[in-house]
PDB file of C-alpha atoms in Angstrom:
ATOM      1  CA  UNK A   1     103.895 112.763  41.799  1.00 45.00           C
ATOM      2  CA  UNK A   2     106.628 111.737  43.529  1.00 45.00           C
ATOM      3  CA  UNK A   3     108.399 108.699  42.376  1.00 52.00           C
ATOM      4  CA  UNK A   4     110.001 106.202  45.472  1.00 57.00           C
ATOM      5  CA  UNK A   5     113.519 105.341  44.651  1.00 64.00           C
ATOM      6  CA  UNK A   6     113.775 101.840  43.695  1.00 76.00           C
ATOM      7  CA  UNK A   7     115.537  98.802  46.264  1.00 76.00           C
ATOM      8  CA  UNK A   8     119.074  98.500  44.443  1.00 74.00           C
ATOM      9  CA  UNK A   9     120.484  95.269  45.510  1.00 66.00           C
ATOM     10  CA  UNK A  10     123.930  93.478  44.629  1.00 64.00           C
ATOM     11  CA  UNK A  11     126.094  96.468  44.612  1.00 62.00           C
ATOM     12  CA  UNK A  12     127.248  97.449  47.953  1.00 63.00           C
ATOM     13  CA  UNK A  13     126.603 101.916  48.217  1.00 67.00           C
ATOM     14  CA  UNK A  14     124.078 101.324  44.848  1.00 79.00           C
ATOM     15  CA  UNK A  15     124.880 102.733  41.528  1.00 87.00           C
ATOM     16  CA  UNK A  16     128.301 103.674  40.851  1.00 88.00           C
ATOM     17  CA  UNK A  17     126.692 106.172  37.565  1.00 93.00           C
ATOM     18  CA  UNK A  18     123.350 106.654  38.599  1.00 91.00           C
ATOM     19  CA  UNK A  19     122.667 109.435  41.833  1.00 89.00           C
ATOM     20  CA  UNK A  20     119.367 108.918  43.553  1.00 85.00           C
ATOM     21  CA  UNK A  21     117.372 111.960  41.237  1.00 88.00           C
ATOM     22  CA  UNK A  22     118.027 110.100  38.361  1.00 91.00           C
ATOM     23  CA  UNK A  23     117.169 106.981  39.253  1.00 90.00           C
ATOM     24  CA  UNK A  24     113.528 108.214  39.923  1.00 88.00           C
ATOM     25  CA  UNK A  25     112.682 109.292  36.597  1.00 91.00           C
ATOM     26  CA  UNK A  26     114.241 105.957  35.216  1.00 93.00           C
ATOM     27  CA  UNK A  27     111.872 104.288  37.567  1.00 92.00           C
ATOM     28  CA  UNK A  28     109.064 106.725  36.321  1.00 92.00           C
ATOM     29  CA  UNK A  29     109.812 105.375  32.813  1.00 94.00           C
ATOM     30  CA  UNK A  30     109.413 101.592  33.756  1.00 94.00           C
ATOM     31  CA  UNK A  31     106.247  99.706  33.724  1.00 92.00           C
ATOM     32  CA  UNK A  32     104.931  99.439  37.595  1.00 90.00           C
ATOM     33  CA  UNK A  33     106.280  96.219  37.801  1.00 89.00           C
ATOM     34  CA  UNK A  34     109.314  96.993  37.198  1.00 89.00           C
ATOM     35  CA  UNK A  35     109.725 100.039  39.630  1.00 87.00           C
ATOM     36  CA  UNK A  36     110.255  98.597  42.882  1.00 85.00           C
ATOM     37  CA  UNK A  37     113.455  96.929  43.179  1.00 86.00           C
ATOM     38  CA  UNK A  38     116.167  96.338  40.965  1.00 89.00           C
ATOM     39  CA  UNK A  39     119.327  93.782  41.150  1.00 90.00           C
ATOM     40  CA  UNK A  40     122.807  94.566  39.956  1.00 91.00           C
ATOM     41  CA  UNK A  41     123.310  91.526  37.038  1.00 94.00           C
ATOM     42  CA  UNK A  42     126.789  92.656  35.967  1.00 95.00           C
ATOM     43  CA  UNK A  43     129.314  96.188  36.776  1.00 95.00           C
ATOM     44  CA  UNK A  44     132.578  96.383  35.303  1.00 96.00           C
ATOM     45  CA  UNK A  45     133.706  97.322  38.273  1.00 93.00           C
ATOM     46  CA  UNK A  46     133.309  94.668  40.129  1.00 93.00           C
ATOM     47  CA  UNK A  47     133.056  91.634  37.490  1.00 95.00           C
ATOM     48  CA  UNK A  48     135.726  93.339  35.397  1.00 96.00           C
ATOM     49  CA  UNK A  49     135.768  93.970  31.454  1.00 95.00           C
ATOM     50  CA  UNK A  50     134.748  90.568  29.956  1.00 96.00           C
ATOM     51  CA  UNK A  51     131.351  90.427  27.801  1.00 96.00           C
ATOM     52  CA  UNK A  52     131.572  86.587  28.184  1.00 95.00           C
ATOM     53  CA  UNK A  53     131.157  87.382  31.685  1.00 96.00           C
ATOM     54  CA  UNK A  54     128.540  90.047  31.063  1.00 97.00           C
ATOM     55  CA  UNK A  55     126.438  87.600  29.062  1.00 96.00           C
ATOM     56  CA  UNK A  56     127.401  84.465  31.700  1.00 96.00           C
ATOM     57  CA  UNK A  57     125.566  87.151  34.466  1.00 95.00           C
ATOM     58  CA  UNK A  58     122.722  88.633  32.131  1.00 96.00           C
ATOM     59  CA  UNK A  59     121.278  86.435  29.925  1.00 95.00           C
ATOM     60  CA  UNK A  60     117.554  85.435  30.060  1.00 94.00           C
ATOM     61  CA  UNK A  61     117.388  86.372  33.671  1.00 92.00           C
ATOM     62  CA  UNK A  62     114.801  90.043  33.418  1.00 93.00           C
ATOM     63  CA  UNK A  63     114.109  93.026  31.265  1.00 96.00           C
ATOM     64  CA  UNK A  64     117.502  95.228  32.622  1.00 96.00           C
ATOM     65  CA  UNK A  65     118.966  98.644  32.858  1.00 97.00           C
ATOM     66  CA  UNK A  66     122.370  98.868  30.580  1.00 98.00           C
ATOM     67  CA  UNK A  67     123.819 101.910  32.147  1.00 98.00           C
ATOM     68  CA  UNK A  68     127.369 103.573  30.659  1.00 98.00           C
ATOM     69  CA  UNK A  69     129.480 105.811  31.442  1.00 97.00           C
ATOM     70  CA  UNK A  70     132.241 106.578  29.328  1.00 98.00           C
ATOM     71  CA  UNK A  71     135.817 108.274  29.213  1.00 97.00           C
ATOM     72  CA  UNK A  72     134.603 112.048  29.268  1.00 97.00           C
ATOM     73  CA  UNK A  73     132.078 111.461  32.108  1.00 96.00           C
ATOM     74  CA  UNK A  74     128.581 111.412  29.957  1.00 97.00           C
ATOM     75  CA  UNK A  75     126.413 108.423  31.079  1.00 97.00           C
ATOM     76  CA  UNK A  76     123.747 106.671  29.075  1.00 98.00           C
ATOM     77  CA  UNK A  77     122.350 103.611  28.682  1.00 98.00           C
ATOM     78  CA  UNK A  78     119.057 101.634  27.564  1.00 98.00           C
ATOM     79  CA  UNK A  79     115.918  99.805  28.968  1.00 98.00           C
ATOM     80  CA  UNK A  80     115.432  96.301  26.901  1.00 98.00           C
ATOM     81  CA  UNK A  81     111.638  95.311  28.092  1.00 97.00           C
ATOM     82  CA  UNK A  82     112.767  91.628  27.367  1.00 96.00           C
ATOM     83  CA  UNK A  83     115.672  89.794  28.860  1.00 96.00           C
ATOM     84  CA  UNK A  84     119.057  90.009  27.181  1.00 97.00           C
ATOM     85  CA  UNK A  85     119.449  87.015  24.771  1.00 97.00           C
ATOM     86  CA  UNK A  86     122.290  86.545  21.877  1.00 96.00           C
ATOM     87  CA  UNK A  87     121.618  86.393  18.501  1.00 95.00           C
ATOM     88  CA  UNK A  88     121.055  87.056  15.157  1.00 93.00           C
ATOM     89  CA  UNK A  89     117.586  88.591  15.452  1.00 95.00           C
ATOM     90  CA  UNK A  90     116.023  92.059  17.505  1.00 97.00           C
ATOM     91  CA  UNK A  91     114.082  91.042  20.645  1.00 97.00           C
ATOM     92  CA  UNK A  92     112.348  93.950  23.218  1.00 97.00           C
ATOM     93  CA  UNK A  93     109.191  95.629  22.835  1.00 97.00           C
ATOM     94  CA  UNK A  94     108.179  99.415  21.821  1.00 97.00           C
ATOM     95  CA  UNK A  95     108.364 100.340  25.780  1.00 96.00           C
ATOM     96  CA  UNK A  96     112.205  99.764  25.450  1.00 98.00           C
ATOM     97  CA  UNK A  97     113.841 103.082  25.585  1.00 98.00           C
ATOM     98  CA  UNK A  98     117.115 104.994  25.259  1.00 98.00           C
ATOM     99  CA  UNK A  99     118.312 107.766  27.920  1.00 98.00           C
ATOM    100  CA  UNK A 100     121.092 109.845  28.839  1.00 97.00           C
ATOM    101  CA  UNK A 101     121.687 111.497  32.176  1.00 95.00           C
ATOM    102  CA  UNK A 102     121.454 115.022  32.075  1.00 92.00           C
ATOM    103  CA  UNK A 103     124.137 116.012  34.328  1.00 85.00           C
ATOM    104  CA  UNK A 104     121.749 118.113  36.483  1.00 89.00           C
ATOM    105  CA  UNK A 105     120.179 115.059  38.183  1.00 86.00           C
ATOM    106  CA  UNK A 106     117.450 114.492  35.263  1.00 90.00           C
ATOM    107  CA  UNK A 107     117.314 111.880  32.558  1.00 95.00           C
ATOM    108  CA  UNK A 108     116.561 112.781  28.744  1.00 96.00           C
ATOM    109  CA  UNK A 109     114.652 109.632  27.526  1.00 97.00           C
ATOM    110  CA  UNK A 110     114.142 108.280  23.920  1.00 97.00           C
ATOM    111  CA  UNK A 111     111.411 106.513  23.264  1.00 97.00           C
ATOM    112  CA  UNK A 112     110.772 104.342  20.332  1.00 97.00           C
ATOM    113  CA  UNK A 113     109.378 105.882  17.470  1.00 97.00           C
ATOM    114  CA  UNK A 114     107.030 102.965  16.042  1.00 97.00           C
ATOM    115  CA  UNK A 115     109.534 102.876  12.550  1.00 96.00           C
ATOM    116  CA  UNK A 116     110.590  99.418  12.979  1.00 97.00           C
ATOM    117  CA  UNK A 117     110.914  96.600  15.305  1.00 97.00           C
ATOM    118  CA  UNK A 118     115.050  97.165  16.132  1.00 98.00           C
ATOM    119  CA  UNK A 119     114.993  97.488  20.102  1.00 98.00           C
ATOM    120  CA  UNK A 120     117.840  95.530  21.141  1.00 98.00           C
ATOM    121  CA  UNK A 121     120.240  93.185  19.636  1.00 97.00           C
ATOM    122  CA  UNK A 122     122.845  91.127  21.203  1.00 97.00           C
ATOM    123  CA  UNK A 123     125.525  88.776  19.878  1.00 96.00           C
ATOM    124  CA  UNK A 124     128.919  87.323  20.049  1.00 94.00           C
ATOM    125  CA  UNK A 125     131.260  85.000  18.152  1.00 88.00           C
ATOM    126  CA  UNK A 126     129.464  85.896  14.970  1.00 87.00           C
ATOM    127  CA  UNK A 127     132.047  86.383  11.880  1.00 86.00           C
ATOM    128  CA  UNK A 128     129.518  88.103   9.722  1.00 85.00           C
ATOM    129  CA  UNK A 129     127.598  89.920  12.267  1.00 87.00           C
ATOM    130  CA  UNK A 130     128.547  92.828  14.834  1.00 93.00           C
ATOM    131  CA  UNK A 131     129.294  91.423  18.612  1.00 95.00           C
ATOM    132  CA  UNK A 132     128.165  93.115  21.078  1.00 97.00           C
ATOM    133  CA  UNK A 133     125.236  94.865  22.140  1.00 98.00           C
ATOM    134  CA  UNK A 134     123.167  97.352  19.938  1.00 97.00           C
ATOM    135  CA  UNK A 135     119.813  99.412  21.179  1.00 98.00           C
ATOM    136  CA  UNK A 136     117.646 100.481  18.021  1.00 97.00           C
ATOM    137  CA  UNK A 137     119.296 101.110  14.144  1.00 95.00           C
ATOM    138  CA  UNK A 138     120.348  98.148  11.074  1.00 92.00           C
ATOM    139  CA  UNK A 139     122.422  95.703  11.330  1.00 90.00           C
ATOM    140  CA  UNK A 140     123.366  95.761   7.485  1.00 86.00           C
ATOM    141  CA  UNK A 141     124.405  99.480   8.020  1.00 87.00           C
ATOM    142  CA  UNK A 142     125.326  99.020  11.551  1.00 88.00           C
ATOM    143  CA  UNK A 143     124.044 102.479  12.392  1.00 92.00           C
ATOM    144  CA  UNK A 144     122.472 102.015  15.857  1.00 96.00           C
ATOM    145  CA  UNK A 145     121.225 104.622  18.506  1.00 97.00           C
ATOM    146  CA  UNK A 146     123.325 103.083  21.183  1.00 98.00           C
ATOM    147  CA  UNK A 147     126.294 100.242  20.377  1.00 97.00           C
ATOM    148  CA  UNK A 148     128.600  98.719  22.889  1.00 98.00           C
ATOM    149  CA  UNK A 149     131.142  96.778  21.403  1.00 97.00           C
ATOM    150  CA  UNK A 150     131.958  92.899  22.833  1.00 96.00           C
ATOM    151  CA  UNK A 151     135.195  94.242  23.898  1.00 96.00           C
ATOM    152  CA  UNK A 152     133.197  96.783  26.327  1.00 97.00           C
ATOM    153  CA  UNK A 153     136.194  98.879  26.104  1.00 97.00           C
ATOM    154  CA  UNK A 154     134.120 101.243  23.039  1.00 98.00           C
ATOM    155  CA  UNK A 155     130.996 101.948  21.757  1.00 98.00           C
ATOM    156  CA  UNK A 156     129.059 103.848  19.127  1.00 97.00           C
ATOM    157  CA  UNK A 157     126.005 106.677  19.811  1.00 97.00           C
ATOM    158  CA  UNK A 158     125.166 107.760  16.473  1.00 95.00           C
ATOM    159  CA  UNK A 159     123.184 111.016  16.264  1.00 94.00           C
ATOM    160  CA  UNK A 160     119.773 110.048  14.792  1.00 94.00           C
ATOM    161  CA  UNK A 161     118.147 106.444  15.076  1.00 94.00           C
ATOM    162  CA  UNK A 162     115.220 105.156  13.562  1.00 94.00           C
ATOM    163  CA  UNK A 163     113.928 102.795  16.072  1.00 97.00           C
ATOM    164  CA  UNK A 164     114.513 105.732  18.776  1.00 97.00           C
ATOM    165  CA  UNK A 165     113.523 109.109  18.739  1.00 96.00           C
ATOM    166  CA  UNK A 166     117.001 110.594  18.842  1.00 93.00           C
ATOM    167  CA  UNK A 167     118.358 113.997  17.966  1.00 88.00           C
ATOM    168  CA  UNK A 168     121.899 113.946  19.382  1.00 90.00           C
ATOM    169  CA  UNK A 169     124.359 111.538  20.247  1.00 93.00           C
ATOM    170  CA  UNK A 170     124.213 109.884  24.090  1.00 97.00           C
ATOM    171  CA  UNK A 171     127.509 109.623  24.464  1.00 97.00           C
ATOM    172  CA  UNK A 172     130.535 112.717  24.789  1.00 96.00           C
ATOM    173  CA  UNK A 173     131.186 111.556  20.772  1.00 96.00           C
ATOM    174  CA  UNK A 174     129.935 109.558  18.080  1.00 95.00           C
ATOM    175  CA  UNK A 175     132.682 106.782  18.808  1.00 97.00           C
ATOM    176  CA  UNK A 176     133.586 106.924  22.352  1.00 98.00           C
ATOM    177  CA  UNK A 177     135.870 104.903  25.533  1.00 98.00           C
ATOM    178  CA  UNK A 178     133.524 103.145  27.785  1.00 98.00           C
ATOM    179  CA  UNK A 179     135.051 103.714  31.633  1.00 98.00           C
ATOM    180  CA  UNK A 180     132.424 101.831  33.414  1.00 97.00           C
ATOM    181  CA  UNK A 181     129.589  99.553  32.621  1.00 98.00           C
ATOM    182  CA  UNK A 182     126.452  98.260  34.905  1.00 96.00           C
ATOM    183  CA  UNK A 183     123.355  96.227  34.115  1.00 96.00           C
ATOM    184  CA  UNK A 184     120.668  96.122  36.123  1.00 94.00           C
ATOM    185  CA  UNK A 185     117.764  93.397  36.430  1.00 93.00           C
ATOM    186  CA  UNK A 186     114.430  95.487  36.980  1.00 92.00           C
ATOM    187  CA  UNK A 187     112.038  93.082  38.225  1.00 83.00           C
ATOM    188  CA  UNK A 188     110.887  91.700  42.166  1.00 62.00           C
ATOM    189  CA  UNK A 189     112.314  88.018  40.667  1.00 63.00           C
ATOM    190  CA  UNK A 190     115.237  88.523  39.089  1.00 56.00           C
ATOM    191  CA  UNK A 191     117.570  85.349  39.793  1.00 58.00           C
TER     192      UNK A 191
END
């Protein structure tokens, strides 16, 4: 069936990493609700690289779209089926999801595996714990599917993931640049 495109609102010309054919199987991937029209929280481009300002435009507000793309093109992201919140502890639900963009105008999706309970994670100004924000994996071992450091200059894709059924890294590398960061709200009332 054919999948409408969602409203994108907030970011004049729509995604900066995200063409129209892959935003319909993202869309596909969301609960109904969350299909029709979705509002651009935070880009890099726009707000700059701050992840106080990230979290100042994100938090609580609507389960969201973290999109990446970093330095050698590849772009990838994660669905968190809760809003973003900071803290110590995992918040989302099993329909949050990993996904990479396929270059061909499809989207590779990870869904959770049912393993554990690590969705997403978000933090900052912790000493003892990692800052930033982390989609699936262990925070003692900080081995996560998808991990975007507070600086939002790098991240981590690690090949395999617990929480996520992964089999390769999202990313170009293992450790990679981040060149451009969105997040998107996903629901009709996103404020």
């Amino acid at each position: 069936k054919f999948q409408p495109l969602p409203e994108l609102a907030e970011l004049p010309g729509g995604s900066l990493l995200l063409s129209a054919a892959e935003l319909r199987p993202l869309a596909a991937a969301l609960p109904p609700e969350h299909r029709r029209r979705w509002r651009c929280l935070f880009s890099s481009a726009r707000d700059g690289s701050s992840f106080t300002r990230l979290c100042a435009m994100t938090l609580a507000r609507a389960p969201c779209l973290l999109v990446i793309r970093d330095g050698a093109g590849a772009r990838f992201g994660g669905y968190s089926s809760a809003p973003l919140q900071l803290g110590p502890r995992w918040f989302g639900g099993s329909n949050s999801f990993l996904f990479r963009a396929d270059g061909a105008g499809g989207v590779l999706l990870h869904r959770a595996t049912g393993a554990n309970a690590n969705f997403v994670y978000m933090n900052a100004h912790r000493e003892m714990l990692p800052n930033g924000i982390a989609f699936g994996g262990d925070l003692d071992s900080r081995h996560f599917g998808l991990w975007l450091e507070d600086s939002l200059d790098t991240g981590r894709a690690e090949e395999t993931c617990s929480t996520y059924d992964l089999s390769h890294s999202l990313a170009s590398s293992a450790g990679f640049a981040v060149d451009h960061v969105e997040v998107w709200a996903v629901c009709e009332g996103a404020r």
